[in-house]
Coordinates of C-alpha atoms and ligand atoms in Angstrom, one line a residue:
M42 CA -54.4 14.1 50.1
A43 CA -54.4 13.3 46.5
R44 CA -51.9 16.0 45.4
N45 CA -48.5 15.5 46.9
F46 CA -47.2 18.8 45.5
P47 CA -48.8 21.9 44.0
L48 CA -49.5 21.6 40.3
E49 CA -46.7 23.9 39.3
R50 CA -44.4 21.3 40.9
Y51 CA -45.5 18.6 38.5
R52 CA -43.5 17.6 35.4
N53 CA -45.0 15.1 32.9
I54 CA -42.1 14.1 30.8
G55 CA -40.9 11.5 28.3
I56 CA -37.4 10.3 27.8
I57 CA -37.2 10.4 24.0
A58 CA -34.5 8.6 22.0
H59 CA -34.0 6.3 19.1
I60 CA -33.1 2.7 19.9
D61 CA -29.6 2.3 21.5
A62 CA -29.0 5.9 22.5
G63 CA -29.5 5.0 26.1
K64 CA -33.1 5.7 27.0
T65 CA -33.4 2.6 29.2
T66 CA -30.2 3.2 31.0
T67 CA -31.0 6.9 31.5
T68 CA -34.5 6.1 32.8
E69 CA -33.1 3.5 35.2
R70 CA -30.7 6.0 36.6
I71 CA -33.4 8.6 37.0
L72 CA -35.4 6.1 38.9
F73 CA -32.4 5.1 41.0
Y74 CA -31.7 8.7 42.0
T75 CA -35.3 9.6 42.6
G76 CA -35.8 6.3 44.4
K77 CA -33.0 7.2 46.7
T78 CA -34.6 10.5 47.5
Y79 CA -37.8 8.7 48.4
R80 CA -35.9 6.2 50.5
L81 CA -34.4 9.0 52.6
G82 CA -37.7 9.4 54.2
N83 CA -37.9 5.7 55.0
V84 CA -34.7 4.9 56.8
D85 CA -36.6 2.6 59.2
E86 CA -37.0 0.1 56.4
G87 CA -33.2 -0.3 56.6
N88 CA -32.7 -0.7 52.9
T89 CA -29.5 0.7 51.5
V90 CA -29.6 2.1 48.1
T91 CA -27.7 -0.8 46.7
D92 CA -30.1 -3.4 48.2
W93 CA -32.9 -1.5 46.6
M94 CA -31.2 -1.5 43.2
V95 CA -30.7 -5.3 43.3
Q96 CA -34.3 -5.9 44.3
E97 CA -35.4 -3.7 41.6
R98 CA -33.4 -5.5 39.0
E99 CA -34.9 -8.8 40.2
R100 CA -38.4 -7.5 40.1
G101 CA -38.0 -5.4 37.1
I102 CA -41.3 -3.6 37.5
T103 CA -40.4 -0.1 36.6
I104 CA -39.1 0.0 33.1
V105 CA -42.1 -1.8 31.8
S106 CA -44.6 0.7 33.3
A107 CA -46.3 3.0 30.8
A108 CA -45.9 5.8 33.3
V109 CA -43.9 5.9 36.5
T110 CA -44.0 8.6 39.2
A111 CA -40.8 9.8 40.8
E112 CA -39.9 12.6 43.2
W113 CA -37.0 14.9 42.9
K114 CA -36.3 17.9 45.2
G115 CA -39.9 18.5 46.0
Y116 CA -41.3 18.0 42.5
Q117 CA -43.4 15.1 41.2
I118 CA -42.1 13.8 37.9
N119 CA -44.3 11.5 35.9
I120 CA -42.2 9.7 33.3
I121 CA -44.3 8.5 30.4
D122 CA -42.9 5.8 28.3
T123 CA -42.3 6.7 24.7
P124 CA -42.0 3.9 22.2
G125 CA -38.3 3.3 21.3
H126 CA -39.2 2.4 17.8
I127 CA -40.2 5.8 16.6
D128 CA -42.7 5.7 13.8
F129 CA -45.6 7.9 12.8
T130 CA -48.0 5.8 14.6
A131 CA -51.0 6.6 16.8
E132 CA -49.1 5.3 19.8
V133 CA -46.2 7.7 19.3
Q134 CA -48.5 10.6 18.7
R135 CA -50.5 9.8 21.8
S136 CA -47.5 9.5 24.1
L137 CA -46.2 12.8 22.8
R138 CA -49.6 14.3 23.4
V139 CA -49.8 13.1 27.0
L140 CA -46.4 14.4 28.0
D141 CA -45.6 18.1 28.5
G142 CA -41.9 18.0 27.9
G143 CA -39.1 15.7 26.8
V144 CA -35.5 14.8 27.5
V145 CA -34.0 13.8 24.2
V146 CA -31.0 11.4 24.6
F147 CA -28.3 11.3 22.0
D148 CA -25.2 9.1 21.6
S149 CA -22.2 11.5 21.8
V150 CA -20.2 9.3 19.5
Q151 CA -22.8 9.3 16.7
G152 CA -24.3 12.7 17.3
V153 CA -27.6 13.2 15.6
E154 CA -28.6 10.0 13.7
P155 CA -31.4 9.7 11.1
Q156 CA -33.6 8.1 13.7
S157 CA -33.0 10.9 16.2
E158 CA -34.1 13.3 13.5
T159 CA -37.4 11.5 13.2
V160 CA -37.9 11.7 16.9
W161 CA -37.1 15.4 16.9
R162 CA -39.4 16.2 14.0
Q163 CA -42.3 14.5 15.8
A164 CA -41.7 16.4 19.0
D165 CA -41.6 19.6 16.9
R166 CA -44.9 18.8 15.4
Y167 CA -46.4 18.4 18.8
N168 CA -44.6 21.5 20.2
V169 CA -43.0 19.5 23.0
P170 CA -40.5 21.6 24.9
R171 CA -37.2 19.7 25.1
I172 CA -33.9 19.5 26.8
C173 CA -31.1 17.3 25.4
F174 CA -28.7 14.9 27.0
A175 CA -25.5 14.0 25.1
N176 CA -25.0 10.6 26.6
K177 CA -22.2 8.0 26.4
M178 CA -19.4 10.5 26.9
D179 CA -17.3 7.6 28.3
R180 CA -17.2 6.0 24.8
I181 CA -14.2 6.2 22.5
G182 CA -14.8 8.9 20.0
A183 CA -17.4 10.8 22.1
S184 CA -17.5 14.5 21.7
F185 CA -19.9 16.9 23.4
E186 CA -19.0 19.8 21.1
R187 CA -19.6 17.7 18.0
T188 CA -22.9 16.5 19.3
V189 CA -24.1 20.0 20.0
E190 CA -23.0 21.1 16.5
S191 CA -24.9 18.2 14.9
I192 CA -28.1 19.2 17.0
R193 CA -27.7 22.7 15.5
Q194 CA -26.9 21.6 11.9
R195 CA -29.1 18.6 11.4
L196 CA -32.0 19.5 13.5
G197 CA -31.8 23.3 13.0
A198 CA -32.3 23.7 16.8
N199 CA -31.1 26.7 18.8
A200 CA -29.0 24.4 21.0
I201 CA -27.5 26.0 24.0
P202 CA -24.8 24.0 25.8
M203 CA -25.1 24.5 29.5
Q204 CA -21.9 22.5 30.4
L205 CA -18.4 21.9 29.5
A206 CA -17.1 18.3 29.7
I207 CA -14.2 17.6 31.9
G208 CA -12.1 14.9 30.1
S209 CA -13.5 12.5 27.7
E210 CA -13.7 8.8 26.9
S211 CA -12.3 6.7 29.8
N212 CA -11.0 9.9 31.3
F213 CA -14.5 11.6 31.4
K214 CA -14.7 12.9 34.9
G215 CA -17.5 15.4 35.1
V216 CA -18.7 18.7 33.9
V217 CA -18.4 22.4 34.4
D218 CA -21.8 23.9 35.1
L219 CA -21.6 27.1 33.0
L220 CA -24.3 28.9 35.0
T221 CA -22.6 28.6 38.4
M222 CA -19.1 28.1 37.0
Q223 CA -18.5 25.1 39.3
A224 CA -16.9 21.8 38.4
I225 CA -19.1 18.9 39.2
Y226 CA -17.4 15.5 39.7
Y227 CA -19.1 12.2 40.3
E228 CA -17.1 10.2 42.8
D229 CA -18.1 6.7 43.7
E230 CA -19.2 4.0 41.4
L231 CA -22.9 4.5 42.1
G232 CA -22.5 8.2 41.3
K233 CA -24.2 9.0 44.5
Q234 CA -21.7 11.6 45.4
E235 CA -21.4 14.8 43.5
T236 CA -18.5 17.0 44.4
Y237 CA -18.6 20.7 43.6
A238 CA -15.1 22.1 43.1
E239 CA -13.2 24.8 41.4
I240 CA -12.8 24.6 37.6
P241 CA -9.4 23.0 36.8
A242 CA -6.9 25.6 35.8
E243 CA -6.4 24.2 32.3
L244 CA -10.1 24.5 31.6
K245 CA -10.6 28.0 33.0
S246 CA -10.3 30.0 29.8
A247 CA -12.4 27.4 27.8
A248 CA -15.1 27.6 30.4
E249 CA -15.1 31.4 30.4
E250 CA -15.5 31.4 26.6
A251 CA -18.2 28.8 26.7
R252 CA -20.1 30.7 29.4
A253 CA -19.9 33.9 27.4
A254 CA -21.4 32.1 24.4
M255 CA -24.1 30.6 26.6
V256 CA -25.0 34.0 28.2
E257 CA -25.2 35.7 24.8
K258 CA -27.5 33.0 23.4
I259 CA -29.8 33.0 26.5
A260 CA -29.9 36.8 26.4
E261 CA -31.2 36.7 22.9
L262 CA -34.3 34.8 24.1
D263 CA -35.7 37.7 26.1
D264 CA -36.0 41.4 24.9
D265 CA -35.2 42.9 28.3
L266 CA -32.2 40.7 28.7
T267 CA -31.0 41.5 25.2
V268 CA -31.0 45.2 26.1
K269 CA -29.1 44.6 29.4
F270 CA -26.6 42.4 27.6
L271 CA -25.9 44.9 24.9
E272 CA -25.5 47.6 27.6
G273 CA -22.8 45.4 29.2
E274 CA -24.8 44.7 32.4
E275 CA -24.1 41.5 34.4
L276 CA -27.0 39.0 34.0
S277 CA -27.8 37.1 37.2
I278 CA -28.2 33.3 37.3
D279 CA -31.9 33.7 38.0
E280 CA -32.4 36.0 35.1
L281 CA -30.6 33.6 32.8
K282 CA -32.6 30.7 34.0
A283 CA -35.9 32.5 33.6
A284 CA -35.1 33.6 30.1
L285 CA -33.9 30.1 29.1
R286 CA -37.0 28.5 30.6
K287 CA -39.2 30.9 28.6
G288 CA -37.2 30.1 25.4
I289 CA -37.5 26.4 25.9
L290 CA -41.2 26.5 26.8
E291 CA -41.9 28.5 23.6
N292 CA -39.8 26.1 21.6
R293 CA -37.3 28.7 20.6
A294 CA -34.3 27.0 22.2
T295 CA -33.1 23.8 23.8
A296 CA -30.6 23.3 26.5
V297 CA -27.9 20.6 26.1
F298 CA -26.4 18.7 29.0
T299 CA -23.9 15.8 28.9
G300 CA -22.7 12.7 30.7
S301 CA -22.7 9.0 30.8
S302 CA -25.8 7.3 32.1
L303 CA -24.0 4.0 32.2
K304 CA -21.3 5.4 34.5
N305 CA -23.8 7.4 36.6
K306 CA -22.5 10.7 35.4
G307 CA -24.6 13.7 34.6
V308 CA -28.1 12.3 35.2
Q309 CA -28.7 14.3 38.4
Q310 CA -28.1 17.5 36.5
V311 CA -30.6 16.4 33.9
L312 CA -33.2 16.0 36.6
D313 CA -32.4 19.5 38.0
A314 CA -32.9 20.8 34.4
V315 CA -36.3 19.0 34.1
I316 CA -37.4 21.0 37.1
D317 CA -35.8 24.3 35.9
Y318 CA -36.7 24.2 32.2
L319 CA -39.6 21.9 31.4
P320 CA -43.2 22.9 31.8
S321 CA -45.7 22.1 34.5
P322 CA -49.3 21.2 33.4
L323 CA -50.1 24.9 34.1
D324 CA -47.5 26.1 31.5
I325 CA -49.2 24.3 28.6
P326 CA -52.3 25.5 26.8
A327 CA -55.6 24.3 28.2
V328 CA -56.8 21.1 26.5
N329 CA -59.3 21.2 23.6
G330 CA -61.9 18.7 22.7
N331 CA -65.4 18.5 21.2
N332 CA -68.8 17.8 22.5
P333 CA -69.5 14.3 21.1
D334 CA -73.1 15.1 20.4
T335 CA -72.9 18.6 18.9
G336 CA -69.3 18.8 17.7
E337 CA -69.0 22.1 19.6
E338 CA -65.4 22.9 20.5
I339 CA -64.7 22.9 24.3
T340 CA -61.6 24.1 26.2
R341 CA -60.9 22.7 29.6
P342 CA -58.4 24.3 32.0
A343 CA -56.1 22.2 34.2
E344 CA -58.1 23.0 37.3
D345 CA -59.5 20.5 39.9
D346 CA -62.9 22.1 40.0
A347 CA -63.4 22.1 36.2
P348 CA -65.5 19.3 34.6
M349 CA -63.5 16.1 34.4
S350 CA -61.7 15.1 31.3
A351 CA -59.1 12.4 31.0
L352 CA -57.4 10.5 28.1
V353 CA -56.6 6.8 28.2
F354 CA -53.2 6.5 26.6
K355 CA -52.1 3.0 27.2
I356 CA -53.6 -0.4 28.3
V357 CA -51.2 -2.8 29.9
T358 CA -51.9 -6.2 31.3
D359 CA -49.9 -6.3 34.4
P360 CA -49.0 -9.8 35.6
Y361 CA -49.7 -8.9 39.2
V362 CA -52.8 -6.8 39.1
G363 CA -54.5 -7.3 35.7
R364 CA -55.8 -4.9 33.1
L365 CA -54.5 -1.4 33.8
A366 CA -55.6 1.6 31.9
Y367 CA -53.1 4.5 32.1
F368 CA -54.6 7.9 31.8
R369 CA -54.0 11.6 32.1
V370 CA -56.5 13.8 33.8
Y371 CA -56.5 17.1 31.9
S372 CA -59.2 18.8 34.0
G373 CA -61.3 18.1 37.1
K374 CA -60.8 15.0 39.2
L375 CA -61.4 11.3 38.9
A376 CA -62.2 9.4 42.0
S377 CA -62.1 5.7 42.8
G378 CA -65.6 4.1 43.0
T379 CA -67.3 6.8 40.8
M380 CA -69.0 6.3 37.5
V381 CA -67.4 7.9 34.4
Y382 CA -68.6 8.3 30.8
N383 CA -66.5 7.0 28.0
S384 CA -67.5 9.5 25.3
V385 CA -65.9 7.6 22.5
K386 CA -67.7 4.3 23.3
G387 CA -70.8 6.0 24.5
K388 CA -70.7 3.9 27.7
K389 CA -70.6 4.4 31.4
E390 CA -68.0 2.6 33.5
R391 CA -67.1 2.4 37.1
I392 CA -63.6 3.5 38.2
G393 CA -62.1 0.7 40.3
R394 CA -58.7 0.9 42.1
L395 CA -56.6 3.9 41.2
I396 CA -52.9 3.2 41.2
R397 CA -49.8 5.3 41.1
M398 CA -46.8 3.4 39.9
Y399 CA -43.4 4.2 41.6
A400 CA -40.2 2.5 40.7
D401 CA -40.3 0.2 43.7
R402 CA -44.0 0.0 44.6
R403 CA -47.6 0.6 43.7
E404 CA -49.7 3.0 45.7
D405 CA -53.5 2.9 45.9
I406 CA -54.9 6.4 45.7
Q407 CA -58.4 7.8 46.1
E408 CA -58.5 10.3 43.4
V409 CA -56.4 11.8 40.6
L410 CA -56.5 15.5 40.1
A411 CA -56.0 17.8 37.0
G412 CA -52.6 17.5 35.4
D413 CA -51.7 14.1 36.9
I414 CA -51.2 10.7 35.5
A415 CA -52.1 7.3 37.0
A416 CA -53.6 4.0 36.2
V417 CA -57.0 2.5 36.9
L418 CA -58.0 -1.1 37.3
G419 CA -61.4 -2.5 36.3
L420 CA -62.3 -0.6 33.1
K421 CA -63.5 -3.2 30.6
E422 CA -64.8 -1.0 27.8
S423 CA -62.1 1.6 27.7
F424 CA -59.2 1.5 25.2
T425 CA -56.2 3.6 24.2
G426 CA -57.4 6.9 22.8
D427 CA -60.7 7.0 24.7
T428 CA -61.8 10.0 26.6
L429 CA -63.3 9.6 30.2
C430 CA -65.5 12.4 31.3
D431 CA -68.6 13.4 33.3
A432 CA -71.7 12.2 31.5
A433 CA -73.5 15.5 32.2
Q434 CA -70.7 17.4 30.5
P435 CA -69.3 15.2 27.8
I436 CA -66.2 15.8 25.8
T437 CA -64.0 13.9 23.3
L438 CA -60.4 14.9 23.5
E439 CA -59.1 13.2 20.5
A440 CA -60.3 13.0 16.9
I441 CA -61.1 9.3 16.4
T442 CA -59.6 9.1 12.9
F443 CA -56.2 7.4 12.7
P444 CA -53.6 7.1 11.3
E445 CA -52.3 10.4 9.9
P446 CA -50.4 10.4 6.6
V447 CA -47.1 8.7 6.8
I448 CA -44.2 11.0 6.3
S449 CA -40.9 9.2 6.0
V450 CA -37.6 10.8 7.0
A451 CA -34.6 9.3 5.3
Ligands
LIG113 P1 -32.2 2.3 24.5 O1 -32.3 1.3 23.4 O2 -32.2 3.7 24.0 O3 -33.1 2.1 25.6 O4 -30.7 2.1 25.1 P2 -30.1 1.3 26.3 O5 -30.2 2.1 27.5 O6 -30.6 -0.1 26.3 O7 -28.6 1.3 25.9 C1 -28.1 0.7 24.7 C2 -26.7 0.2 24.9 O8 -25.8 1.3 25.2 C3 -26.6 -0.7 26.1 O9 -25.6 -1.7 25.8 C4 -26.1 0.2 27.2 O10 -25.3 -0.5 28.2 C5 -25.2 1.2 26.5 N1 -25.1 2.5 27.1 C6 -26.1 3.2 27.6 N2 -25.6 4.4 28.1 C7 -24.3 4.3 28.0 C8 -23.2 5.2 28.4 O11 -23.4 6.3 28.9 N3 -22.0 4.8 28.0 C9 -21.7 3.6 27.4 N4 -20.5 3.3 27.1 N5 -22.7 2.8 27.0 C10 -24.0 3.1 27.3

């Protein structure tokens, strides 16, 4: 079976950050936790989590992948690499186009820096729904509140803090989850263990205040909830989550979380938030393209039985397997061994091995369905930005003219 999960349980996301904010460390932690989830089903292999991490470091496959697939709580998360050096280049535009949502990582000491502004504006331009992670809370001078404030001031974002930090700097212990009003601590050095506890007495009133502010901001995102809120009705956690999700998907708000990826604190809550608040391929508008012969505009829904359309977004020469073309299927399906039409080059090519990249392994798959991301071996004529489609129903997904005007952000 090509689809491990129903499409609404897919998340195609990017970890977006300027250099040094902690993108690599955060991605590594995500792969660590999701890898552990995967391992739970494979106890026979006898690998402990630590062994796996060491092996991974030695092999170093994952972080260099243009897209890596992870599983978290019954969801498939495809993490698309976004270039760290953010510039108005075709490469950045393309990676933002291929993903459906982003986790933007900030350094909690620096808050919003000029480079994070550039990243943010680009994501705005492509309407990428976002959640934020205020990282490096263990560092001297780190402040969650200040980081949230700078997201509001400098980015003009409707930033909604979902947590309250417990302690800071070397004393940073965990967070209060303002939705459930539980304290979450991370116990051992690998951060495997999350402990849910009562909010410490000295933080109770601050947490209540922070929750009230959060509820008010979320209620504003939905007309029905606004009415209920103004009438003094209690809003349930499910209602709040649904309204926040809607606000984020419509780019009217962003949710802010905090932690320290280096110290394994907070990343699991970010993964939960990816599931709760970022879109599935069914939540984004159907893809548009043009008929390469007539120029006629075509819309393709994210459905497996629609005509096939896929975009090649990155070519990587993998030292083990060779020339890999990473692509996203927007509609229809793409099967190993079949012929496809590259509508940009005007050439037919045969699809060789189809490969899904996980943190610790590669998996051969037979077909890739609408909304999914994978890599293909054996394409010789296809390059970044090319559309693969059915020759009988051709489409070109991307205008071929690059680059767009350079806008510099000081
Ligand atoms: P990238 O350039 O955004 O990919 O950032 P990296 O993940 O490579 O991190 C940049 C530097 O910040 C490295 O030295 C990391 O060890 C460090 N770093 C990342 N996350 C944290 C954190 O949560 N706390 C602290 N103190 N350092 C961190």
